[in-house]
PDB file of C-alpha atoms in Angstrom:
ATOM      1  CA  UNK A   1     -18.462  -6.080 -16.557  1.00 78.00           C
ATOM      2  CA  UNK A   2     -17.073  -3.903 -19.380  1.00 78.00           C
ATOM      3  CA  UNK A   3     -16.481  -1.635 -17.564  1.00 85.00           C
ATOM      4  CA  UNK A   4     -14.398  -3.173 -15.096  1.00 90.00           C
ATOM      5  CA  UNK A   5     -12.375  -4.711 -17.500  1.00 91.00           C
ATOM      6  CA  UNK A   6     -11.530  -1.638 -19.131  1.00 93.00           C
ATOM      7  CA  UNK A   7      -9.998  -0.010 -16.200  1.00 95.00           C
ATOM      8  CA  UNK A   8      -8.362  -3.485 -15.212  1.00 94.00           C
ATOM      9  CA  UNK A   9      -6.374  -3.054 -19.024  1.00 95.00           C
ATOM     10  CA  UNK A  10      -5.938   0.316 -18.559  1.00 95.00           C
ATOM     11  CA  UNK A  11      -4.118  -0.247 -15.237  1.00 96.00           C
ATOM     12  CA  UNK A  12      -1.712  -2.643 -17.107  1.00 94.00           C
ATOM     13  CA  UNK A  13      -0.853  -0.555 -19.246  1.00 95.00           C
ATOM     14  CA  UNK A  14      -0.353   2.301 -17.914  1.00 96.00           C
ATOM     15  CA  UNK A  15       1.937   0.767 -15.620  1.00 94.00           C
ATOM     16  CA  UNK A  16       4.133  -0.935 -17.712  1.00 93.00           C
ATOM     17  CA  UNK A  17       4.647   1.671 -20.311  1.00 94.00           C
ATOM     18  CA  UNK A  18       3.061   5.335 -18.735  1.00 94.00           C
ATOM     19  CA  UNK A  19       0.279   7.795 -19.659  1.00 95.00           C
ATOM     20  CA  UNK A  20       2.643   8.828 -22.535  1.00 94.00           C
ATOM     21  CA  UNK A  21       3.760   4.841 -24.160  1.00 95.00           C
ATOM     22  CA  UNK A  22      -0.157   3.781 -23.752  1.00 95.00           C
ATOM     23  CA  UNK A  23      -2.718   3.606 -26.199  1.00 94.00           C
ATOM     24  CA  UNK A  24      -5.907   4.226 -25.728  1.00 94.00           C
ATOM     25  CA  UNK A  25      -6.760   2.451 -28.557  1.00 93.00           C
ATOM     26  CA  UNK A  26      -5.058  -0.359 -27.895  1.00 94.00           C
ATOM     27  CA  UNK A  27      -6.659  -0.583 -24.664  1.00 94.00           C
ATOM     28  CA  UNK A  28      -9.977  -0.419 -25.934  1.00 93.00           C
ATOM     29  CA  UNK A  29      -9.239  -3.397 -28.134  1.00 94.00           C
ATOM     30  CA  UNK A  30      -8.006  -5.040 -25.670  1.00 93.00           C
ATOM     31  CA  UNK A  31     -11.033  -4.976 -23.758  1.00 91.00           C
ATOM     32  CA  UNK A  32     -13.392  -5.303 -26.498  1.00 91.00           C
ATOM     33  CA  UNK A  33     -14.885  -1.999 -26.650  1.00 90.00           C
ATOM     34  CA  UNK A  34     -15.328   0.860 -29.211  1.00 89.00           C
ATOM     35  CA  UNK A  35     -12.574   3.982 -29.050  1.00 90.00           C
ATOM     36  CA  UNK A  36     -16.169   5.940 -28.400  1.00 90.00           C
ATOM     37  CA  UNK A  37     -16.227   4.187 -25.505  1.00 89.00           C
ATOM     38  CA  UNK A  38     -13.375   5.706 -23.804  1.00 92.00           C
ATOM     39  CA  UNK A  39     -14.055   9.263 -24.924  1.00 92.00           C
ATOM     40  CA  UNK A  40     -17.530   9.069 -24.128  1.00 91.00           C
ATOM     41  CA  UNK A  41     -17.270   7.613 -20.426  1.00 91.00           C
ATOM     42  CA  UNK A  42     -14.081   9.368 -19.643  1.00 95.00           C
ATOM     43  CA  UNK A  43     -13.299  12.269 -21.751  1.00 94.00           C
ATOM     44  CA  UNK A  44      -9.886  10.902 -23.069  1.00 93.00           C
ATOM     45  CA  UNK A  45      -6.691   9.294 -22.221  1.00 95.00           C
ATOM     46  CA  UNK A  46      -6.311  11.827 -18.708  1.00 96.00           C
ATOM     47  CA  UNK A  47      -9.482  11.209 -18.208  1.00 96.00           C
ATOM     48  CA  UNK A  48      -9.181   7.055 -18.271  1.00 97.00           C
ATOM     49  CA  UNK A  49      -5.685   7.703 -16.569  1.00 97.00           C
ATOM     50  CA  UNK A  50      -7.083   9.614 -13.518  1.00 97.00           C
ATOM     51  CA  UNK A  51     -10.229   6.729 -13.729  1.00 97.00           C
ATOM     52  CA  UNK A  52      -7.615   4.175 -13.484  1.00 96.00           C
ATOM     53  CA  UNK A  53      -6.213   5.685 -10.671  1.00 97.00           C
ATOM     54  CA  UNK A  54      -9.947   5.607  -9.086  1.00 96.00           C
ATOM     55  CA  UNK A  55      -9.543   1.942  -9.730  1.00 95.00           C
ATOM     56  CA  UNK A  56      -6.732   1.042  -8.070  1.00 94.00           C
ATOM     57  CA  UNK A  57      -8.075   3.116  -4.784  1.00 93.00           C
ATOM     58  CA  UNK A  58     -10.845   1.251  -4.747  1.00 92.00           C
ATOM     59  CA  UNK A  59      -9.005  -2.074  -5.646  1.00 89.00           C
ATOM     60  CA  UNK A  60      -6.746  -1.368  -2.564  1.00 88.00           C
ATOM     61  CA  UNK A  61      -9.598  -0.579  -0.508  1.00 87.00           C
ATOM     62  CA  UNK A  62     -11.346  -4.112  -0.946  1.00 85.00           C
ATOM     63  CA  UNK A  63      -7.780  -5.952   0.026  1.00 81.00           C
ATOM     64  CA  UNK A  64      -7.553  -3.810   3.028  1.00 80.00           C
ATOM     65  CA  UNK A  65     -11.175  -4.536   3.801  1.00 73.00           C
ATOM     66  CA  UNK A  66     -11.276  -4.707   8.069  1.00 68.00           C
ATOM     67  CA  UNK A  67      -7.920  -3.406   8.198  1.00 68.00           C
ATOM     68  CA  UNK A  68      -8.117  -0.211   9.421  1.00 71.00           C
ATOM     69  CA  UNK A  69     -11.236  -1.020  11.739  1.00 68.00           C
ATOM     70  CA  UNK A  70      -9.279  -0.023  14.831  1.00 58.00           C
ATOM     71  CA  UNK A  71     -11.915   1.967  16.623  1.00 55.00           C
ATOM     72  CA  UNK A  72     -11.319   0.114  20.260  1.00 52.00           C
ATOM     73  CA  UNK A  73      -7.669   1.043  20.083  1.00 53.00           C
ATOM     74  CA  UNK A  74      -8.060   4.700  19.558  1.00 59.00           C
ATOM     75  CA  UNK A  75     -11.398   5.075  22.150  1.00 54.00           C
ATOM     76  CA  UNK A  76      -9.295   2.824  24.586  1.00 67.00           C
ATOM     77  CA  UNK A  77      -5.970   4.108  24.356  1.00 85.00           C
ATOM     78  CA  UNK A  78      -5.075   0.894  25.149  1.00 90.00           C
ATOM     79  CA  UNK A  79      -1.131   0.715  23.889  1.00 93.00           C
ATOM     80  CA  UNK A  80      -1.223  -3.398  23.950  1.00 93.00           C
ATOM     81  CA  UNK A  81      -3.886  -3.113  21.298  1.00 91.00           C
ATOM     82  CA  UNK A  82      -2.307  -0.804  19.576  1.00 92.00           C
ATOM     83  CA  UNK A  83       0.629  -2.628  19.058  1.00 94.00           C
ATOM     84  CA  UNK A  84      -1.693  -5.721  18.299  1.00 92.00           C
ATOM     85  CA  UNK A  85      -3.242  -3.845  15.303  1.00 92.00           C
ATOM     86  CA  UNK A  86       0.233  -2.691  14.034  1.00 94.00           C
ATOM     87  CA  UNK A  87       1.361  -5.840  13.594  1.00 95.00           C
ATOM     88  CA  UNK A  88      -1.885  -7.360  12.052  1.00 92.00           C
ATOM     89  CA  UNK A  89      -1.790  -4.514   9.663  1.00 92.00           C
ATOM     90  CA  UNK A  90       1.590  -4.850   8.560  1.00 95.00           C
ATOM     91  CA  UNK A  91       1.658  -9.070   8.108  1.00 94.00           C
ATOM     92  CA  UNK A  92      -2.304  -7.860   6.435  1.00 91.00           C
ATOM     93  CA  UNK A  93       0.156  -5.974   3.863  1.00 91.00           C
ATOM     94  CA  UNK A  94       3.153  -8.285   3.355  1.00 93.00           C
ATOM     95  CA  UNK A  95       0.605 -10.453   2.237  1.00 92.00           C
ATOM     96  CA  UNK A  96      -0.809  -8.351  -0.152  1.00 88.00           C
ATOM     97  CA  UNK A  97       2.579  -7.205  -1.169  1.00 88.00           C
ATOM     98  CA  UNK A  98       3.829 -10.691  -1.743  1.00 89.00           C
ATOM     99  CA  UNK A  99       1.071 -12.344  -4.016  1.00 84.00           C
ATOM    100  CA  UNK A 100       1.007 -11.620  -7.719  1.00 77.00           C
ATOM    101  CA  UNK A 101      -2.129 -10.002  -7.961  1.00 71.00           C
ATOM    102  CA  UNK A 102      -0.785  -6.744  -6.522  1.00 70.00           C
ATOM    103  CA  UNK A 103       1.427  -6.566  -9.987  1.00 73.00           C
ATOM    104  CA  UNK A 104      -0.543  -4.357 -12.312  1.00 82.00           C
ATOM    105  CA  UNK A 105      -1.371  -1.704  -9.507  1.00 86.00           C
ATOM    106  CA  UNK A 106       1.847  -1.773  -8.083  1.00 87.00           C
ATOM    107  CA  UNK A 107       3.145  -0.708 -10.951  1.00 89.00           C
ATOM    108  CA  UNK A 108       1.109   2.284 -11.605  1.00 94.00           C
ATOM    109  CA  UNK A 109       1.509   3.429  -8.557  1.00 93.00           C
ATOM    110  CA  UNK A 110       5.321   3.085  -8.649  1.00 92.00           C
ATOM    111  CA  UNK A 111       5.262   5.361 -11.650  1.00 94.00           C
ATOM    112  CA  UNK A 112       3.041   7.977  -9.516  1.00 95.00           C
ATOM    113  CA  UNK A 113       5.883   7.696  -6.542  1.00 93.00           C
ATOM    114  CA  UNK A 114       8.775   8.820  -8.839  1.00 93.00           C
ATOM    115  CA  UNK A 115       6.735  11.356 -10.710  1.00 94.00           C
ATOM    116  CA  UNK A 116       3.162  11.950  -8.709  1.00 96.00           C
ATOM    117  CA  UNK A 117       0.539  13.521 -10.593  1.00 95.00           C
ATOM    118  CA  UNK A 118      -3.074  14.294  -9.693  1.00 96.00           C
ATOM    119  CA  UNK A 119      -3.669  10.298  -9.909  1.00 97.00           C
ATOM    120  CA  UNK A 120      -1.429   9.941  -6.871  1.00 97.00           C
ATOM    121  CA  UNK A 121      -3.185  12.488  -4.601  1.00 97.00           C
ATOM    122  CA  UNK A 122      -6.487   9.851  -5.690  1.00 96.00           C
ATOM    123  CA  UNK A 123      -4.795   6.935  -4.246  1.00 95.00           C
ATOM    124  CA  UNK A 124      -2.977   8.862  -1.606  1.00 96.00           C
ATOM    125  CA  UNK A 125      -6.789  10.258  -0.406  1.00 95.00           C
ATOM    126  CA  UNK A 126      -7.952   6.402  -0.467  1.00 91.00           C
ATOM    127  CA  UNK A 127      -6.783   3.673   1.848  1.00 90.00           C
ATOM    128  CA  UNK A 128      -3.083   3.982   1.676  1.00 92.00           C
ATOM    129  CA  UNK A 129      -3.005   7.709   3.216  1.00 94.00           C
ATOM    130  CA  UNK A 130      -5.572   6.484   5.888  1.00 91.00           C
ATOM    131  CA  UNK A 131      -3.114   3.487   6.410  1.00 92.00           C
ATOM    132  CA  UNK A 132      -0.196   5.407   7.014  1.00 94.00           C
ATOM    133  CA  UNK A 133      -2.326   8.097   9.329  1.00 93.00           C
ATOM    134  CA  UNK A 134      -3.755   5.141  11.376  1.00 92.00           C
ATOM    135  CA  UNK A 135      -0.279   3.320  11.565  1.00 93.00           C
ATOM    136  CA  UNK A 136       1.057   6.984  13.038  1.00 95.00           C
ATOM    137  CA  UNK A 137      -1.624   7.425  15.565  1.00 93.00           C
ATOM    138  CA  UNK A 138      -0.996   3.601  16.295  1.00 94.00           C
ATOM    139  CA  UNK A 139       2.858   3.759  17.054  1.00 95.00           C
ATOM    140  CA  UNK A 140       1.859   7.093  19.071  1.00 94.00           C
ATOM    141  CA  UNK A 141      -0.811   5.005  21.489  1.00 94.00           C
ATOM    142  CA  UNK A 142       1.670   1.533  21.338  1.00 95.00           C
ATOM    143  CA  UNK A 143       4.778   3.637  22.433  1.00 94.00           C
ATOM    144  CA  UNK A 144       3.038   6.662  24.296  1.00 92.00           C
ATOM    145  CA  UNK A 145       5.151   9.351  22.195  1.00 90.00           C
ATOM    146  CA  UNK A 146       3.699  12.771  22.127  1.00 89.00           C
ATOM    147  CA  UNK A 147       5.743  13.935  19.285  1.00 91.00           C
ATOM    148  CA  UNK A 148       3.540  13.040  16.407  1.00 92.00           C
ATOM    149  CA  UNK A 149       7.365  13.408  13.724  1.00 94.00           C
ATOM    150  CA  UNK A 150       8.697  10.926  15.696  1.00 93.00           C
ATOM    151  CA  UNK A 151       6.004   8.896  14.836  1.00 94.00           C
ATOM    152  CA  UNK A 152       5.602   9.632  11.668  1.00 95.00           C
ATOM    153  CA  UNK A 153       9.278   8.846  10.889  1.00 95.00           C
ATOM    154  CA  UNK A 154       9.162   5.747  12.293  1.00 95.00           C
ATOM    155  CA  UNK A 155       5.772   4.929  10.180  1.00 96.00           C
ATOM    156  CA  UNK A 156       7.861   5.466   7.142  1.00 95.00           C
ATOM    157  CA  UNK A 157      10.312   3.193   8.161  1.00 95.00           C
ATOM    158  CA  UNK A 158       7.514  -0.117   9.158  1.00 95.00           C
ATOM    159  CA  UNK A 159       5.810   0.985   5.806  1.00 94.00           C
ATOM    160  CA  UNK A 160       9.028   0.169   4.079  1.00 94.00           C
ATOM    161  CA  UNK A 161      10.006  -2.997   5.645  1.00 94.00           C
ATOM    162  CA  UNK A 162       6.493  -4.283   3.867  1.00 94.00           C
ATOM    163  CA  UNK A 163       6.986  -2.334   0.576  1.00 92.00           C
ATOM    164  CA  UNK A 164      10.093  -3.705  -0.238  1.00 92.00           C
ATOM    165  CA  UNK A 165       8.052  -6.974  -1.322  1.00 92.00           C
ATOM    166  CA  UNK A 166       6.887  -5.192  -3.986  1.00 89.00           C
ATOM    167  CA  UNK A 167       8.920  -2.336  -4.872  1.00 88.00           C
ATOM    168  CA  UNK A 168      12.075  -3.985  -4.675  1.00 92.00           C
ATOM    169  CA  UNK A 169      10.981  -7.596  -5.460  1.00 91.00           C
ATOM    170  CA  UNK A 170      13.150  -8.789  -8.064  1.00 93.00           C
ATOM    171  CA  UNK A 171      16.106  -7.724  -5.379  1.00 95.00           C
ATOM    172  CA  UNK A 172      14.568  -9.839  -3.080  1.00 94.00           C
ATOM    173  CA  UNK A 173      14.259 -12.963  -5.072  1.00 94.00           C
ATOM    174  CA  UNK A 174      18.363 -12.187  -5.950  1.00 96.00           C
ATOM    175  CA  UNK A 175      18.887 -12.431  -2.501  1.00 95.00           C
ATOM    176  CA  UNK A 176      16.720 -15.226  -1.666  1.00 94.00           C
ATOM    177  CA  UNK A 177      17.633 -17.098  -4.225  1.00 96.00           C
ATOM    178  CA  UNK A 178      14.417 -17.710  -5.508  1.00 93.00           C
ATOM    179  CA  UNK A 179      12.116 -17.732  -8.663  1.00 93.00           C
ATOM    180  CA  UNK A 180       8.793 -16.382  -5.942  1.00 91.00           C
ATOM    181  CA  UNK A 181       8.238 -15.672  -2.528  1.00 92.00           C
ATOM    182  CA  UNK A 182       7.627 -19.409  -0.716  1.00 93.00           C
ATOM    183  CA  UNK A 183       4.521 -19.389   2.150  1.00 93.00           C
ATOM    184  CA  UNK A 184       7.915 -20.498   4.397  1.00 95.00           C
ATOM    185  CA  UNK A 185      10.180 -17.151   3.389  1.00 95.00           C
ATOM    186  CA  UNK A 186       6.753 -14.916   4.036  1.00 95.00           C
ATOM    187  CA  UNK A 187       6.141 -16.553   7.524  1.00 96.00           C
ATOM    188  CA  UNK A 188       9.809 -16.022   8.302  1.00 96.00           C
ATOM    189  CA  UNK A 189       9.903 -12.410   6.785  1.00 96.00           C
ATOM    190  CA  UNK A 190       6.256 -11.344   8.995  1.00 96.00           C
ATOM    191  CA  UNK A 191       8.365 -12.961  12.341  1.00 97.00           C
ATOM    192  CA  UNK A 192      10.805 -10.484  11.781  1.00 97.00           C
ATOM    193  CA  UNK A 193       8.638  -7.958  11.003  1.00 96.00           C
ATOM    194  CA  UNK A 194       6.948  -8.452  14.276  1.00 97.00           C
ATOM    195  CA  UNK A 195      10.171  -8.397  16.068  1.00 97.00           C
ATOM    196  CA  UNK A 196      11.907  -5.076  14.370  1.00 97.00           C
ATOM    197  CA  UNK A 197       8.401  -3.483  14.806  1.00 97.00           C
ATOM    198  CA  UNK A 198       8.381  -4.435  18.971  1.00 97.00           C
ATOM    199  CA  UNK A 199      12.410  -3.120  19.035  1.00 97.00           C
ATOM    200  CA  UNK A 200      11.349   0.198  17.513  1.00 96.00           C
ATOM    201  CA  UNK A 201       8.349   0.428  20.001  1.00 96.00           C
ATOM    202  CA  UNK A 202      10.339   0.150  22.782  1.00 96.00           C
ATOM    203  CA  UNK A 203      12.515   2.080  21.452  1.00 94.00           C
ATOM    204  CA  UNK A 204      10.613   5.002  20.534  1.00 94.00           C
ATOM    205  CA  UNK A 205       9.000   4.377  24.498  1.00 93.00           C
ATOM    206  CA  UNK A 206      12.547   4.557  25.732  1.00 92.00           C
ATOM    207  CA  UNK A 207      13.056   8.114  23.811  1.00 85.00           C
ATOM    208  CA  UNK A 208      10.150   9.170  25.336  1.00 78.00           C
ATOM    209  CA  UNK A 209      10.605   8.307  29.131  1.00 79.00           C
ATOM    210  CA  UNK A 210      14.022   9.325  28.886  1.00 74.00           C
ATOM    211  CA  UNK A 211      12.613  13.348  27.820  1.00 60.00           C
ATOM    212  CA  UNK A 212       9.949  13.296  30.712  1.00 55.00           C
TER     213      UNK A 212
END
């Protein structure tokens, strides 16, 4: 579909050289469409940047597809499931983080992290800011915390574990000493993953006997 491919260009671009380096006539070349096009479906270039934004939301939404379908944990309080569903949606994300498809987005939306604009508070309403608000109710059922900062903190700290696939990825490779990410260093990074996510757990669990 046109269409799609558009917004698939104009996600490239825009993350490898920013709302100010791309052209939108380029782009439109590149996906084999008028100029017209552009201004007539989207206003302009902050129009197609904010729909590109859209994009990526929804993009992120169909890889995270079951995901965040956690409604036994919450209606159960059940903290073994909980913890369950933290780690499936973590090794979910270090998947996601790992392959190569991820590239183009990830790159938009590390521009929008350093400088957010209203195309961050698109993706941010989609299924990464439910992702994060799930994994914080999560770590408060798994651990049985009733300070929700506490859990929040620690959220930020599991997210980045996983993100560093992708944000810092060409620091990873260094240190692996590798040209990708083998299926053997993924399975080895998720088992750690799984054990630095139980220790903080507990840990948070600990904190929060230890105040009753």
């Amino acid at each position: 579909m046109l269409q799609t491919r558009l917004l698939d260009i104009a996600v490239r671009e825009f993350g490898a050289k920013g709302i100010d380096g791309a052209s939108t006539r380029g782009i439109a070349a590149a996906a084999g469409t008028a100029m017209s096009s552009i201004t007539y479906h989207y206003g302009g270039k902050e129009g197609l940047y904010l729909a590109a934004a859209d994009h990526i939301a929804a993009q992120m939404a169909r890889e995270m597809d079951g995901s965040l379908d956690v409604q036994h944990e919450f209606a159960s309080n059940d903290p073994i499931a909980a913890r369950k569903h933290i780690h499936h949606l973590l090794s979910t994300l270090a998947d996601k983080m790992a392959a190569d498809a991820t590239g183009d987005w990830s790159l938009f939306i590390m521009r929008e992290q350093l400088a957010p604009s209203k195309a961050f508070d698109r993706i941010y309403a989609g299924v990464m800011g439910q992702m994060l608000e799930m994994l914080a109710n999560l770590v408060c059922i798994a651990s049985g915390s009733r300070d929700p900062r506490a859990a929040r903190i620690m959220t930020l700290t599991l997210f980045g574990q996983v993100m560093i696939l992708r944000g810092s990825r060409a620091a990873c490779l260094k240190l692996l000493d590798r040209d990708a990410i083998e299926p053997d260093d993924l399975t080895d990074i998720k088992a750690r993953l799984r054990v630095n996510t139980d220790a903080m757990i507990d840990r948070l669990t600990a904190d929060e006997r230890g105040t009753q």
